[in-house]
Amino acid sequence: MSSLLTIESLTRQDIEEMIGLAGGFREVLDRDVPKVPTLVGKTVSLLFYEVSTRTRLSFERAAKALSADTLTFAPGGSSVAKGESLKDTALTLQAMGPDLMVVRHKATGAPWRVAEWTGLPVVNAGDGAHQHPTQALLDVFTLHRRLGALDGLRAAIVGDIRHSRVARSTSQALVTLGAEVTLVAPRTLLPVDLTEWDVATADGIDEVLGEVDVIYLLRIQQERGGGDVFPSIAEYVGRFGLTRDRAEQLSADALVMHPGPMNRGVEIDPAVADGPRSLVTDQVTNGIALRMAVLYSLLSGEGAA
Ligand code: NCD
């Protein structure tokens, strides 16, 4: 693997190997000194053109836990305000000598271009509504830690699927590992063409509650127009929100996931988000270990300790 740009490039075996590797790094995070010298002398550059809390901090924490240095770029306060292009920004960062770039951008395909321009390994940390492969890997890693093999697991992904890079990536990872995925959304928030998704669909959350092992909620992507295609938030919550009453209809062992940021009271009730079924904070912690595994896989060739 020279870059991680899309979950589609990974076979079942690749994903299973990454889960195995992440399991080892997860133990490192529980140690008194949660750090290993594996990537001493390496530098990871973080190029984040879109806002981020979890993903950026998680990559930073992962790099540092492997003893790599980080070089972080955010457009606010940078020469982007003076008109500098993505290409010139990427080449400028490259000239500072990083070994890998992590890229988030609102344009589909931007991380591929950065990989071409710089020749460096690139990790896609989210490109528009397209892909978010490390989110998908941390999601299946989190489920695998809880449940073991995911063959036959029944998962529903509920919310703004059309504008969600997480839905695209996580559903692919789940299907690759043998899970059955149902997408639940208003018609207007489903992708126009689902032929390549290998998933079922449902028109309302009530249809799936009693039949799923995992329910994965998504935020409405207002910044991509997701809020413009249904009448009101109240109507949305009425058909798609995981309210407290609905959570009680889930099977006893069913788990609840969300990639964050959550809009409490819209797609998920606060009590459900903080309740015993919720894997939300596990997803965050496991995400560090998974990103350690990704950085390690891409950088552990010659020169790594
Ligand atoms: C998601 C993203 O940015 O794609 N968040 C994340 O990376 N954990 C989901 C979202 O913004 O809704």
PDB file of C-alpha atoms and ligand atoms in Angstrom:
ATOM      1  CA  MET A   1       0.000   0.000   0.000  1.00  0.00           C
ATOM      2  CA  SER A   2       1.540   3.334  -1.011  1.00  0.00           C
ATOM      3  CA  SER A   3      -1.397   5.627  -0.154  1.00  0.00           C
ATOM      4  CA  LEU A   4      -4.831   5.165   1.432  1.00  0.00           C
ATOM      5  CA  LEU A   5      -7.263   7.109  -0.749  1.00  0.00           C
ATOM      6  CA  THR A   6     -10.399   4.976  -0.883  1.00  0.00           C
ATOM      7  CA  ILE A   7     -11.783   1.968   0.978  1.00  0.00           C
ATOM      8  CA  GLU A   8     -12.500   0.383  -2.437  1.00  0.00           C
ATOM      9  CA  SER A   9      -8.795  -0.285  -2.905  1.00  0.00           C
ATOM     10  CA  LEU A  10      -8.737  -2.631   0.111  1.00  0.00           C
ATOM     11  CA  THR A  11      -9.555  -6.339  -0.029  1.00  0.00           C
ATOM     12  CA  ARG A  12     -11.152  -8.191   2.858  1.00  0.00           C
ATOM     13  CA  GLN A  13      -7.696  -9.463   3.778  1.00  0.00           C
ATOM     14  CA  ASP A  14      -6.247  -5.925   3.743  1.00  0.00           C
ATOM     15  CA  ILE A  15      -9.004  -4.723   6.091  1.00  0.00           C
ATOM     16  CA  GLU A  16      -8.555  -7.705   8.402  1.00  0.00           C
ATOM     17  CA  GLU A  17      -4.812  -7.101   8.545  1.00  0.00           C
ATOM     18  CA  MET A  18      -5.391  -3.450   9.394  1.00  0.00           C
ATOM     19  CA  ILE A  19      -7.826  -4.452  12.166  1.00  0.00           C
ATOM     20  CA  GLY A  20      -5.199  -6.847  13.549  1.00  0.00           C
ATOM     21  CA  LEU A  21      -2.506  -4.190  13.491  1.00  0.00           C
ATOM     22  CA  ALA A  22      -4.819  -1.632  15.104  1.00  0.00           C
ATOM     23  CA  GLY A  23      -5.570  -4.131  17.895  1.00  0.00           C
ATOM     24  CA  GLY A  24      -1.868  -4.189  18.786  1.00  0.00           C
ATOM     25  CA  PHE A  25      -1.636  -0.390  18.796  1.00  0.00           C
ATOM     26  CA  ARG A  26      -4.812  -0.178  20.890  1.00  0.00           C
ATOM     27  CA  GLU A  27      -2.908  -1.997  23.650  1.00  0.00           C
ATOM     28  CA  VAL A  28      -0.121   0.595  23.379  1.00  0.00           C
ATOM     29  CA  LEU A  29      -2.667   3.339  24.102  1.00  0.00           C
ATOM     30  CA  ASP A  30      -3.595   1.619  27.387  1.00  0.00           C
ATOM     31  CA  ARG A  31      -0.011   1.558  28.671  1.00  0.00           C
ATOM     32  CA  ASP A  32       1.294   3.941  31.353  1.00  0.00           C
ATOM     33  CA  VAL A  33       3.472   5.482  28.658  1.00  0.00           C
ATOM     34  CA  PRO A  34       1.274   5.287  25.550  1.00  0.00           C
ATOM     35  CA  LYS A  35       4.038   5.777  23.040  1.00  0.00           C
ATOM     36  CA  VAL A  36       6.379   3.644  20.940  1.00  0.00           C
ATOM     37  CA  PRO A  37       9.494   4.734  19.008  1.00  0.00           C
ATOM     38  CA  THR A  38       8.387   3.105  15.751  1.00  0.00           C
ATOM     39  CA  LEU A  39       8.380   6.200  13.526  1.00  0.00           C
ATOM     40  CA  VAL A  40      11.128   8.289  15.155  1.00  0.00           C
ATOM     41  CA  GLY A  41      12.513  10.718  12.581  1.00  0.00           C
ATOM     42  CA  LYS A  42       9.420  10.585  10.337  1.00  0.00           C
ATOM     43  CA  THR A  43       7.211  13.625   9.770  1.00  0.00           C
ATOM     44  CA  VAL A  44       3.495  13.488   9.058  1.00  0.00           C
ATOM     45  CA  SER A  45       2.002  16.575   7.454  1.00  0.00           C
ATOM     46  CA  LEU A  46      -1.671  17.327   8.083  1.00  0.00           C
ATOM     47  CA  LEU A  47      -3.285  19.350   5.294  1.00  0.00           C
ATOM     48  CA  PHE A  48      -6.832  20.130   6.452  1.00  0.00           C
ATOM     49  CA  TYR A  49      -8.850  22.421   4.194  1.00  0.00           C
ATOM     50  CA  GLU A  50     -12.161  21.519   5.843  1.00  0.00           C
ATOM     51  CA  VAL A  51     -13.080  21.838   9.498  1.00  0.00           C
ATOM     52  CA  SER A  52     -12.329  18.867  11.707  1.00  0.00           C
ATOM     53  CA  THR A  53     -12.153  18.013  15.382  1.00  0.00           C
ATOM     54  CA  ARG A  54     -11.850  14.232  15.713  1.00  0.00           C
ATOM     55  CA  THR A  55     -10.046  13.327  12.514  1.00  0.00           C
ATOM     56  CA  ARG A  56      -7.301  15.946  12.702  1.00  0.00           C
ATOM     57  CA  LEU A  57      -6.605  15.449  16.408  1.00  0.00           C
ATOM     58  CA  SER A  58      -6.743  11.691  15.962  1.00  0.00           C
ATOM     59  CA  PHE A  59      -4.096  11.695  13.216  1.00  0.00           C
ATOM     60  CA  GLU A  60      -1.972  14.038  15.306  1.00  0.00           C
ATOM     61  CA  ARG A  61      -2.273  11.826  18.371  1.00  0.00           C
ATOM     62  CA  ALA A  62      -1.579   8.715  16.273  1.00  0.00           C
ATOM     63  CA  ALA A  63       1.546  10.223  14.716  1.00  0.00           C
ATOM     64  CA  LYS A  64       2.865  11.348  18.099  1.00  0.00           C
ATOM     65  CA  ALA A  65       2.119   8.004  19.762  1.00  0.00           C
ATOM     66  CA  LEU A  66       4.408   6.496  17.107  1.00  0.00           C
ATOM     67  CA  SER A  67       7.030   9.205  17.880  1.00  0.00           C
ATOM     68  CA  ALA A  68       6.654  10.879  14.471  1.00  0.00           C
ATOM     69  CA  ASP A  69       6.673  14.670  14.193  1.00  0.00           C
ATOM     70  CA  THR A  70       3.675  16.530  12.786  1.00  0.00           C
ATOM     71  CA  LEU A  71       3.431  19.579  10.553  1.00  0.00           C
ATOM     72  CA  THR A  72      -0.103  20.923  10.526  1.00  0.00           C
ATOM     73  CA  PHE A  73      -1.660  23.231   7.954  1.00  0.00           C
ATOM     74  CA  ALA A  74      -5.079  24.915   8.185  1.00  0.00           C
ATOM     75  CA  PRO A  75      -6.180  27.455   5.578  1.00  0.00           C
ATOM     76  CA  GLY A  76      -7.338  30.005   8.188  1.00  0.00           C
ATOM     77  CA  GLY A  77      -4.395  32.337   8.786  1.00  0.00           C
ATOM     78  CA  SER A  78      -2.427  30.908   5.832  1.00  0.00           C
ATOM     79  CA  SER A  79      -1.537  32.260   2.379  1.00  0.00           C
ATOM     80  CA  VAL A  80      -4.695  30.668   0.978  1.00  0.00           C
ATOM     81  CA  ALA A  81      -6.171  34.102   1.827  1.00  0.00           C
ATOM     82  CA  LYS A  82      -3.630  35.555  -0.659  1.00  0.00           C
ATOM     83  CA  GLY A  83      -4.876  33.256  -3.397  1.00  0.00           C
ATOM     84  CA  GLU A  84      -2.402  30.393  -3.091  1.00  0.00           C
ATOM     85  CA  SER A  85      -3.654  27.227  -4.788  1.00  0.00           C
ATOM     86  CA  LEU A  86      -3.922  23.716  -3.357  1.00  0.00           C
ATOM     87  CA  LYS A  87      -1.055  22.657  -5.624  1.00  0.00           C
ATOM     88  CA  ASP A  88       1.311  25.398  -4.485  1.00  0.00           C
ATOM     89  CA  THR A  89       0.357  24.823  -0.866  1.00  0.00           C
ATOM     90  CA  ALA A  90       1.004  21.086  -1.207  1.00  0.00           C
ATOM     91  CA  LEU A  91       4.355  21.681  -2.934  1.00  0.00           C
ATOM     92  CA  THR A  92       5.328  24.185  -0.225  1.00  0.00           C
ATOM     93  CA  LEU A  93       4.598  21.666   2.500  1.00  0.00           C
ATOM     94  CA  GLN A  94       6.413  18.978   0.527  1.00  0.00           C
ATOM     95  CA  ALA A  95       9.516  21.204   0.397  1.00  0.00           C
ATOM     96  CA  MET A  96       9.565  21.094   4.204  1.00  0.00           C
ATOM     97  CA  GLY A  97      10.333  17.401   4.027  1.00  0.00           C
ATOM     98  CA  PRO A  98       7.390  15.408   5.377  1.00  0.00           C
ATOM     99  CA  ASP A  99       7.243  11.656   4.729  1.00  0.00           C
ATOM    100  CA  LEU A 100       3.457  11.481   4.325  1.00  0.00           C
ATOM    101  CA  MET A 101       0.508  13.824   3.908  1.00  0.00           C
ATOM    102  CA  VAL A 102      -2.941  13.496   5.416  1.00  0.00           C
ATOM    103  CA  VAL A 103      -5.399  15.499   3.304  1.00  0.00           C
ATOM    104  CA  ARG A 104      -8.950  16.704   3.917  1.00  0.00           C
ATOM    105  CA  HIS A 105     -10.603  18.859   1.246  1.00  0.00           C
ATOM    106  CA  LYS A 106     -14.109  19.715   0.117  1.00  0.00           C
ATOM    107  CA  ALA A 107     -13.367  18.668  -3.476  1.00  0.00           C
ATOM    108  CA  THR A 108     -13.742  15.034  -4.497  1.00  0.00           C
ATOM    109  CA  GLY A 109     -10.384  13.716  -5.674  1.00  0.00           C
ATOM    110  CA  ALA A 110      -8.190  16.379  -4.031  1.00  0.00           C
ATOM    111  CA  PRO A 111      -6.092  13.800  -2.110  1.00  0.00           C
ATOM    112  CA  TRP A 112      -5.354  11.957  -5.386  1.00  0.00           C
ATOM    113  CA  ARG A 113      -4.030  15.195  -6.906  1.00  0.00           C
ATOM    114  CA  VAL A 114      -1.827  15.869  -3.869  1.00  0.00           C
ATOM    115  CA  ALA A 115      -0.398  12.355  -4.220  1.00  0.00           C
ATOM    116  CA  GLU A 116       0.369  12.998  -7.922  1.00  0.00           C
ATOM    117  CA  TRP A 117       1.914  16.409  -7.342  1.00  0.00           C
ATOM    118  CA  THR A 118       4.079  15.458  -4.383  1.00  0.00           C
ATOM    119  CA  GLY A 119       4.833  11.778  -5.005  1.00  0.00           C
ATOM    120  CA  LEU A 120       4.329  11.267  -1.261  1.00  0.00           C
ATOM    121  CA  PRO A 121       2.116   8.655   0.396  1.00  0.00           C
ATOM    122  CA  VAL A 122      -1.244  10.337   1.049  1.00  0.00           C
ATOM    123  CA  VAL A 123      -4.049   9.401   3.422  1.00  0.00           C
ATOM    124  CA  ASN A 124      -7.479  10.694   2.465  1.00  0.00           C
ATOM    125  CA  ALA A 125      -9.023  12.207   5.600  1.00  0.00           C
ATOM    126  CA  GLY A 126     -12.262  13.077   3.765  1.00  0.00           C
ATOM    127  CA  ASP A 127     -12.753  14.442   0.232  1.00  0.00           C
ATOM    128  CA  GLY A 128     -16.119  16.148  -0.198  1.00  0.00           C
ATOM    129  CA  ALA A 129     -19.012  13.682  -0.126  1.00  0.00           C
ATOM    130  CA  HIS A 130     -16.794  10.977  -1.597  1.00  0.00           C
ATOM    131  CA  GLN A 131     -14.567   8.918   0.722  1.00  0.00           C
ATOM    132  CA  HIS A 132     -13.289   8.787   4.303  1.00  0.00           C
ATOM    133  CA  PRO A 133     -11.422   5.482   4.452  1.00  0.00           C
ATOM    134  CA  THR A 134      -9.920   5.781   7.950  1.00  0.00           C
ATOM    135  CA  GLN A 135     -13.396   6.459   9.390  1.00  0.00           C
ATOM    136  CA  ALA A 136     -14.629   3.261   7.739  1.00  0.00           C
ATOM    137  CA  LEU A 137     -11.680   1.288   9.095  1.00  0.00           C
ATOM    138  CA  LEU A 138     -12.087   2.646  12.631  1.00  0.00           C
ATOM    139  CA  ASP A 139     -15.792   1.815  12.501  1.00  0.00           C
ATOM    140  CA  VAL A 140     -15.245  -1.817  11.524  1.00  0.00           C
ATOM    141  CA  PHE A 141     -12.330  -2.043  13.972  1.00  0.00           C
ATOM    142  CA  THR A 142     -14.611  -0.800  16.782  1.00  0.00           C
ATOM    143  CA  LEU A 143     -17.301  -3.335  15.895  1.00  0.00           C
ATOM    144  CA  HIS A 144     -14.752  -6.109  15.551  1.00  0.00           C
ATOM    145  CA  ARG A 145     -13.372  -5.406  19.037  1.00  0.00           C
ATOM    146  CA  ARG A 146     -16.884  -5.722  20.434  1.00  0.00           C
ATOM    147  CA  LEU A 147     -18.301  -8.547  18.380  1.00  0.00           C
ATOM    148  CA  GLY A 148     -15.539 -10.460  16.594  1.00  0.00           C
ATOM    149  CA  ALA A 149     -16.184 -11.364  12.937  1.00  0.00           C
ATOM    150  CA  LEU A 150     -18.822  -9.233  11.220  1.00  0.00           C
ATOM    151  CA  ASP A 151     -20.203 -11.860   8.809  1.00  0.00           C
ATOM    152  CA  GLY A 152     -23.987 -11.683   8.837  1.00  0.00           C
ATOM    153  CA  LEU A 153     -24.049  -8.592  11.073  1.00  0.00           C
ATOM    154  CA  ARG A 154     -27.177  -6.523  10.334  1.00  0.00           C
ATOM    155  CA  ALA A 155     -26.314  -2.829  10.164  1.00  0.00           C
ATOM    156  CA  ALA A 156     -28.511   0.155   9.333  1.00  0.00           C
ATOM    157  CA  ILE A 157     -27.020   3.515   8.360  1.00  0.00           C
ATOM    158  CA  VAL A 158     -29.544   6.292   8.948  1.00  0.00           C
ATOM    159  CA  GLY A 159     -29.442   9.889   7.754  1.00  0.00           C
ATOM    160  CA  ASP A 160     -28.008  12.053   4.997  1.00  0.00           C
ATOM    161  CA  ILE A 161     -26.478   9.232   2.970  1.00  0.00           C
ATOM    162  CA  ARG A 162     -26.286  11.211  -0.258  1.00  0.00           C
ATOM    163  CA  HIS A 163     -23.853  13.794   1.067  1.00  0.00           C
ATOM    164  CA  SER A 164     -21.945  11.482   3.390  1.00  0.00           C
ATOM    165  CA  ARG A 165     -18.442  10.269   2.673  1.00  0.00           C
ATOM    166  CA  VAL A 166     -18.764   8.235   5.874  1.00  0.00           C
ATOM    167  CA  ALA A 167     -21.809   6.332   4.556  1.00  0.00           C
ATOM    168  CA  ARG A 168     -20.003   5.602   1.291  1.00  0.00           C
ATOM    169  CA  SER A 169     -16.863   4.345   3.001  1.00  0.00           C
ATOM    170  CA  THR A 170     -18.261   2.611   6.073  1.00  0.00           C
ATOM    171  CA  SER A 171     -20.959   0.733   4.145  1.00  0.00           C
ATOM    172  CA  GLN A 172     -18.312  -0.564   1.742  1.00  0.00           C
ATOM    173  CA  ALA A 173     -16.090  -1.730   4.592  1.00  0.00           C
ATOM    174  CA  LEU A 174     -19.033  -3.453   6.301  1.00  0.00           C
ATOM    175  CA  VAL A 175     -20.124  -5.192   3.095  1.00  0.00           C
ATOM    176  CA  THR A 176     -16.539  -6.283   2.368  1.00  0.00           C
ATOM    177  CA  LEU A 177     -16.456  -7.938   5.803  1.00  0.00           C
ATOM    178  CA  GLY A 178     -19.725  -9.791   5.160  1.00  0.00           C
ATOM    179  CA  ALA A 179     -22.240  -7.551   6.939  1.00  0.00           C
ATOM    180  CA  GLU A 180     -25.720  -6.777   5.582  1.00  0.00           C
ATOM    181  CA  VAL A 181     -26.282  -3.044   5.270  1.00  0.00           C
ATOM    182  CA  THR A 182     -29.591  -1.181   5.021  1.00  0.00           C
ATOM    183  CA  LEU A 183     -29.584   2.541   4.204  1.00  0.00           C
ATOM    184  CA  VAL A 184     -32.401   4.500   5.857  1.00  0.00           C
ATOM    185  CA  ALA A 185     -33.110   8.018   4.589  1.00  0.00           C
ATOM    186  CA  PRO A 186     -35.676  10.229   2.929  1.00  0.00           C
ATOM    187  CA  ARG A 187     -35.590   9.449  -0.816  1.00  0.00           C
ATOM    188  CA  THR A 188     -34.093  12.886  -1.388  1.00  0.00           C
ATOM    189  CA  LEU A 189     -31.128  12.052   0.833  1.00  0.00           C
ATOM    190  CA  LEU A 190     -30.301   8.734  -0.840  1.00  0.00           C
ATOM    191  CA  PRO A 191     -27.750   8.641  -3.680  1.00  0.00           C
ATOM    192  CA  VAL A 192     -29.409   8.732  -7.105  1.00  0.00           C
ATOM    193  CA  ASP A 193     -27.671   5.548  -8.228  1.00  0.00           C
ATOM    194  CA  LEU A 194     -27.257   2.751  -5.699  1.00  0.00           C
ATOM    195  CA  THR A 195     -26.355  -0.015  -8.157  1.00  0.00           C
ATOM    196  CA  GLU A 196     -22.769  -0.320  -6.911  1.00  0.00           C
ATOM    197  CA  TRP A 197     -23.589  -0.154  -3.201  1.00  0.00           C
ATOM    198  CA  ASP A 198     -24.730  -3.751  -2.549  1.00  0.00           C
ATOM    199  CA  VAL A 199     -27.147  -2.585   0.165  1.00  0.00           C
ATOM    200  CA  ALA A 200     -30.880  -2.627   0.944  1.00  0.00           C
ATOM    201  CA  THR A 201     -32.896   0.546   1.615  1.00  0.00           C
ATOM    202  CA  ALA A 202     -35.760   1.491   3.942  1.00  0.00           C
ATOM    203  CA  ASP A 203     -37.986   4.575   4.042  1.00  0.00           C
ATOM    204  CA  GLY A 204     -38.140   5.090   7.798  1.00  0.00           C
ATOM    205  CA  ILE A 205     -36.196   4.169  10.926  1.00  0.00           C
ATOM    206  CA  ASP A 206     -39.168   2.265  12.424  1.00  0.00           C
ATOM    207  CA  GLU A 207     -38.835  -0.362   9.692  1.00  0.00           C
ATOM    208  CA  VAL A 208     -35.395  -1.465  10.901  1.00  0.00           C
ATOM    209  CA  LEU A 209     -35.392  -0.993  14.689  1.00  0.00           C
ATOM    210  CA  GLY A 210     -36.206  -4.559  15.695  1.00  0.00           C
ATOM    211  CA  GLU A 211     -34.000  -6.096  13.021  1.00  0.00           C
ATOM    212  CA  VAL A 212     -30.561  -4.593  13.430  1.00  0.00           C
ATOM    213  CA  ASP A 213     -27.456  -5.378  15.443  1.00  0.00           C
ATOM    214  CA  VAL A 214     -25.970  -1.942  14.808  1.00  0.00           C
ATOM    215  CA  ILE A 215     -27.601   1.367  14.029  1.00  0.00           C
ATOM    216  CA  TYR A 216     -25.259   4.039  12.656  1.00  0.00           C
ATOM    217  CA  LEU A 217     -26.575   7.612  12.717  1.00  0.00           C
ATOM    218  CA  LEU A 218     -25.402  10.413  10.458  1.00  0.00           C
ATOM    219  CA  ARG A 219     -25.676  14.175  10.703  1.00  0.00           C
ATOM    220  CA  ILE A 220     -27.529  16.139   8.058  1.00  0.00           C
ATOM    221  CA  GLN A 221     -24.749  17.729   6.009  1.00  0.00           C
ATOM    222  CA  GLN A 222     -26.082  21.298   5.937  1.00  0.00           C
ATOM    223  CA  GLU A 223     -22.888  22.545   4.279  1.00  0.00           C
ATOM    224  CA  ARG A 224     -23.572  20.247   1.290  1.00  0.00           C
ATOM    225  CA  GLY A 225     -27.258  21.143   0.999  1.00  0.00           C
ATOM    226  CA  GLY A 226     -28.581  18.210   3.020  1.00  0.00           C
ATOM    227  CA  GLY A 227     -31.023  20.348   4.971  1.00  0.00           C
ATOM    228  CA  ASP A 228     -32.727  21.747   1.867  1.00  0.00           C
ATOM    229  CA  VAL A 229     -34.533  18.621   0.727  1.00  0.00           C
ATOM    230  CA  PHE A 230     -37.028  17.825   3.505  1.00  0.00           C
ATOM    231  CA  PRO A 231     -39.699  20.056   5.026  1.00  0.00           C
ATOM    232  CA  SER A 232     -38.455  20.605   8.596  1.00  0.00           C
ATOM    233  CA  ILE A 233     -36.183  19.235  11.307  1.00  0.00           C
ATOM    234  CA  ALA A 234     -39.264  18.173  13.295  1.00  0.00           C
ATOM    235  CA  GLU A 235     -40.525  16.132  10.332  1.00  0.00           C
ATOM    236  CA  TYR A 236     -37.075  14.563   9.957  1.00  0.00           C
ATOM    237  CA  VAL A 237     -36.887  13.603  13.639  1.00  0.00           C
ATOM    238  CA  GLY A 238     -40.398  12.185  13.350  1.00  0.00           C
ATOM    239  CA  ARG A 239     -39.327   9.641  10.748  1.00  0.00           C
ATOM    240  CA  PHE A 240     -35.585   9.238  11.147  1.00  0.00           C
ATOM    241  CA  GLY A 241     -34.446  10.384  14.604  1.00  0.00           C
ATOM    242  CA  LEU A 242     -33.238   7.773  17.090  1.00  0.00           C
ATOM    243  CA  THR A 243     -35.382   8.975  19.981  1.00  0.00           C
ATOM    244  CA  ARG A 244     -35.405   7.406  23.431  1.00  0.00           C
ATOM    245  CA  ASP A 245     -38.656   5.559  22.671  1.00  0.00           C
ATOM    246  CA  ARG A 246     -37.226   4.134  19.502  1.00  0.00           C
ATOM    247  CA  ALA A 247     -34.000   3.069  21.201  1.00  0.00           C
ATOM    248  CA  GLU A 248     -36.127   0.961  23.551  1.00  0.00           C
ATOM    249  CA  GLN A 249     -37.384  -0.994  20.555  1.00  0.00           C
ATOM    250  CA  LEU A 250     -33.859  -2.062  19.583  1.00  0.00           C
ATOM    251  CA  SER A 251     -32.845  -5.598  20.503  1.00  0.00           C
ATOM    252  CA  ALA A 252     -31.148  -5.928  23.888  1.00  0.00           C
ATOM    253  CA  ASP A 253     -27.619  -6.152  22.457  1.00  0.00           C
ATOM    254  CA  ALA A 254     -27.975  -3.659  19.618  1.00  0.00           C
ATOM    255  CA  LEU A 255     -25.217  -1.038  19.383  1.00  0.00           C
ATOM    256  CA  VAL A 256     -25.409   2.619  18.392  1.00  0.00           C
ATOM    257  CA  MET A 257     -22.680   4.427  16.432  1.00  0.00           C
ATOM    258  CA  HIS A 258     -22.097   7.933  15.105  1.00  0.00           C
ATOM    259  CA  PRO A 259     -18.946   9.364  13.462  1.00  0.00           C
ATOM    260  CA  GLY A 260     -19.459  12.794  15.060  1.00  0.00           C
ATOM    261  CA  PRO A 261     -20.137  15.636  15.122  1.00  0.00           C
ATOM    262  CA  MET A 262     -23.560  14.787  16.562  1.00  0.00           C
ATOM    263  CA  ASN A 263     -26.578  17.028  16.421  1.00  0.00           C
ATOM    264  CA  ARG A 264     -28.179  15.920  19.674  1.00  0.00           C
ATOM    265  CA  GLY A 265     -31.939  15.968  19.551  1.00  0.00           C
ATOM    266  CA  VAL A 266     -31.970  15.651  15.749  1.00  0.00           C
ATOM    267  CA  GLU A 267     -30.551  12.337  14.499  1.00  0.00           C
ATOM    268  CA  ILE A 268     -29.872  11.060  18.030  1.00  0.00           C
ATOM    269  CA  ASP A 269     -31.393  11.689  21.447  1.00  0.00           C
ATOM    270  CA  PRO A 270     -28.806  12.874  24.006  1.00  0.00           C
ATOM    271  CA  ALA A 271     -29.671  10.023  26.397  1.00  0.00           C
ATOM    272  CA  VAL A 272     -29.074   7.483  23.626  1.00  0.00           C
ATOM    273  CA  ALA A 273     -25.799   9.127  22.598  1.00  0.00           C
ATOM    274  CA  ASP A 274     -24.541   8.844  26.189  1.00  0.00           C
ATOM    275  CA  GLY A 275     -26.247   5.541  26.965  1.00  0.00           C
ATOM    276  CA  PRO A 276     -24.864   2.014  27.397  1.00  0.00           C
ATOM    277  CA  ARG A 277     -25.391   0.999  23.751  1.00  0.00           C
ATOM    278  CA  SER A 278     -23.380   3.917  22.416  1.00  0.00           C
ATOM    279  CA  LEU A 279     -19.942   3.278  20.895  1.00  0.00           C
ATOM    280  CA  VAL A 280     -19.352   6.946  20.085  1.00  0.00           C
ATOM    281  CA  THR A 281     -16.407   7.549  22.414  1.00  0.00           C
ATOM    282  CA  ASP A 282     -14.979   4.071  21.676  1.00  0.00           C
ATOM    283  CA  GLN A 283     -14.957   5.064  18.015  1.00  0.00           C
ATOM    284  CA  VAL A 284     -12.835   8.087  18.907  1.00  0.00           C
ATOM    285  CA  THR A 285     -10.266   6.190  20.985  1.00  0.00           C
ATOM    286  CA  ASN A 286     -10.120   3.255  18.589  1.00  0.00           C
ATOM    287  CA  GLY A 287      -9.654   5.731  15.749  1.00  0.00           C
ATOM    288  CA  ILE A 288      -6.255   6.696  17.154  1.00  0.00           C
ATOM    289  CA  ALA A 289      -5.087   3.065  17.152  1.00  0.00           C
ATOM    290  CA  LEU A 290      -6.453   2.507  13.660  1.00  0.00           C
ATOM    291  CA  ARG A 291      -4.663   5.589  12.337  1.00  0.00           C
ATOM    292  CA  MET A 292      -1.464   4.404  14.032  1.00  0.00           C
ATOM    293  CA  ALA A 293      -1.901   1.191  12.027  1.00  0.00           C
ATOM    294  CA  VAL A 294      -2.391   3.138   8.788  1.00  0.00           C
ATOM    295  CA  LEU A 295       0.623   5.418   9.374  1.00  0.00           C
ATOM    296  CA  TYR A 296       2.713   2.424  10.370  1.00  0.00           C
ATOM    297  CA  SER A 297       1.710   0.493   7.229  1.00  0.00           C
ATOM    298  CA  LEU A 298       2.594   3.399   4.969  1.00  0.00           C
ATOM    299  CA  LEU A 299       5.810   4.494   6.685  1.00  0.00           C
ATOM    300  CA  SER A 300       7.358   1.431   8.234  1.00  0.00           C
ATOM    301  CA  GLY A 301       9.518   0.528   5.264  1.00  0.00           C
ATOM    302  CA  GLU A 302      13.194   1.323   5.359  1.00  0.00           C
ATOM    303  CA  GLY A 303      14.315   3.518   8.204  1.00  0.00           C
ATOM    304  CA  ALA A 304      11.496   2.840  10.652  1.00  0.00           C
ATOM    305  CA  ALA A 305      12.499   1.511  14.059  1.00  0.00           C
TER     306      ALA A 305
HETATM  307  C1  NCD B   1     -17.440  13.141   9.499  1.00  0.00           C
HETATM  308  C2  NCD B   1     -16.787  13.828   8.328  1.00  0.00           C
HETATM  309  O1  NCD B   1     -16.126  14.854   8.474  1.00  0.00           O
HETATM  310  O2  NCD B   1     -16.926  13.277   7.268  1.00  0.00           O
HETATM  311  N1  NCD B   1     -16.833  13.323  10.708  1.00  0.00           N
HETATM  312  C3  NCD B   1     -15.675  12.660  11.016  1.00  0.00           C
HETATM  313  O3  NCD B   1     -14.716  12.664  10.271  1.00  0.00           O
HETATM  314  N2  NCD B   1     -15.644  11.983  12.171  1.00  0.00           N
HETATM  315  C4  NCD B   1     -18.916  13.199   9.486  1.00  0.00           C
HETATM  316  C5  NCD B   1     -19.622  14.527   9.426  1.00  0.00           C
HETATM  317  O4  NCD B   1     -19.024  15.581   9.253  1.00  0.00           O
HETATM  318  O5  NCD B   1     -20.831  14.484   9.556  1.00  0.00           O
END
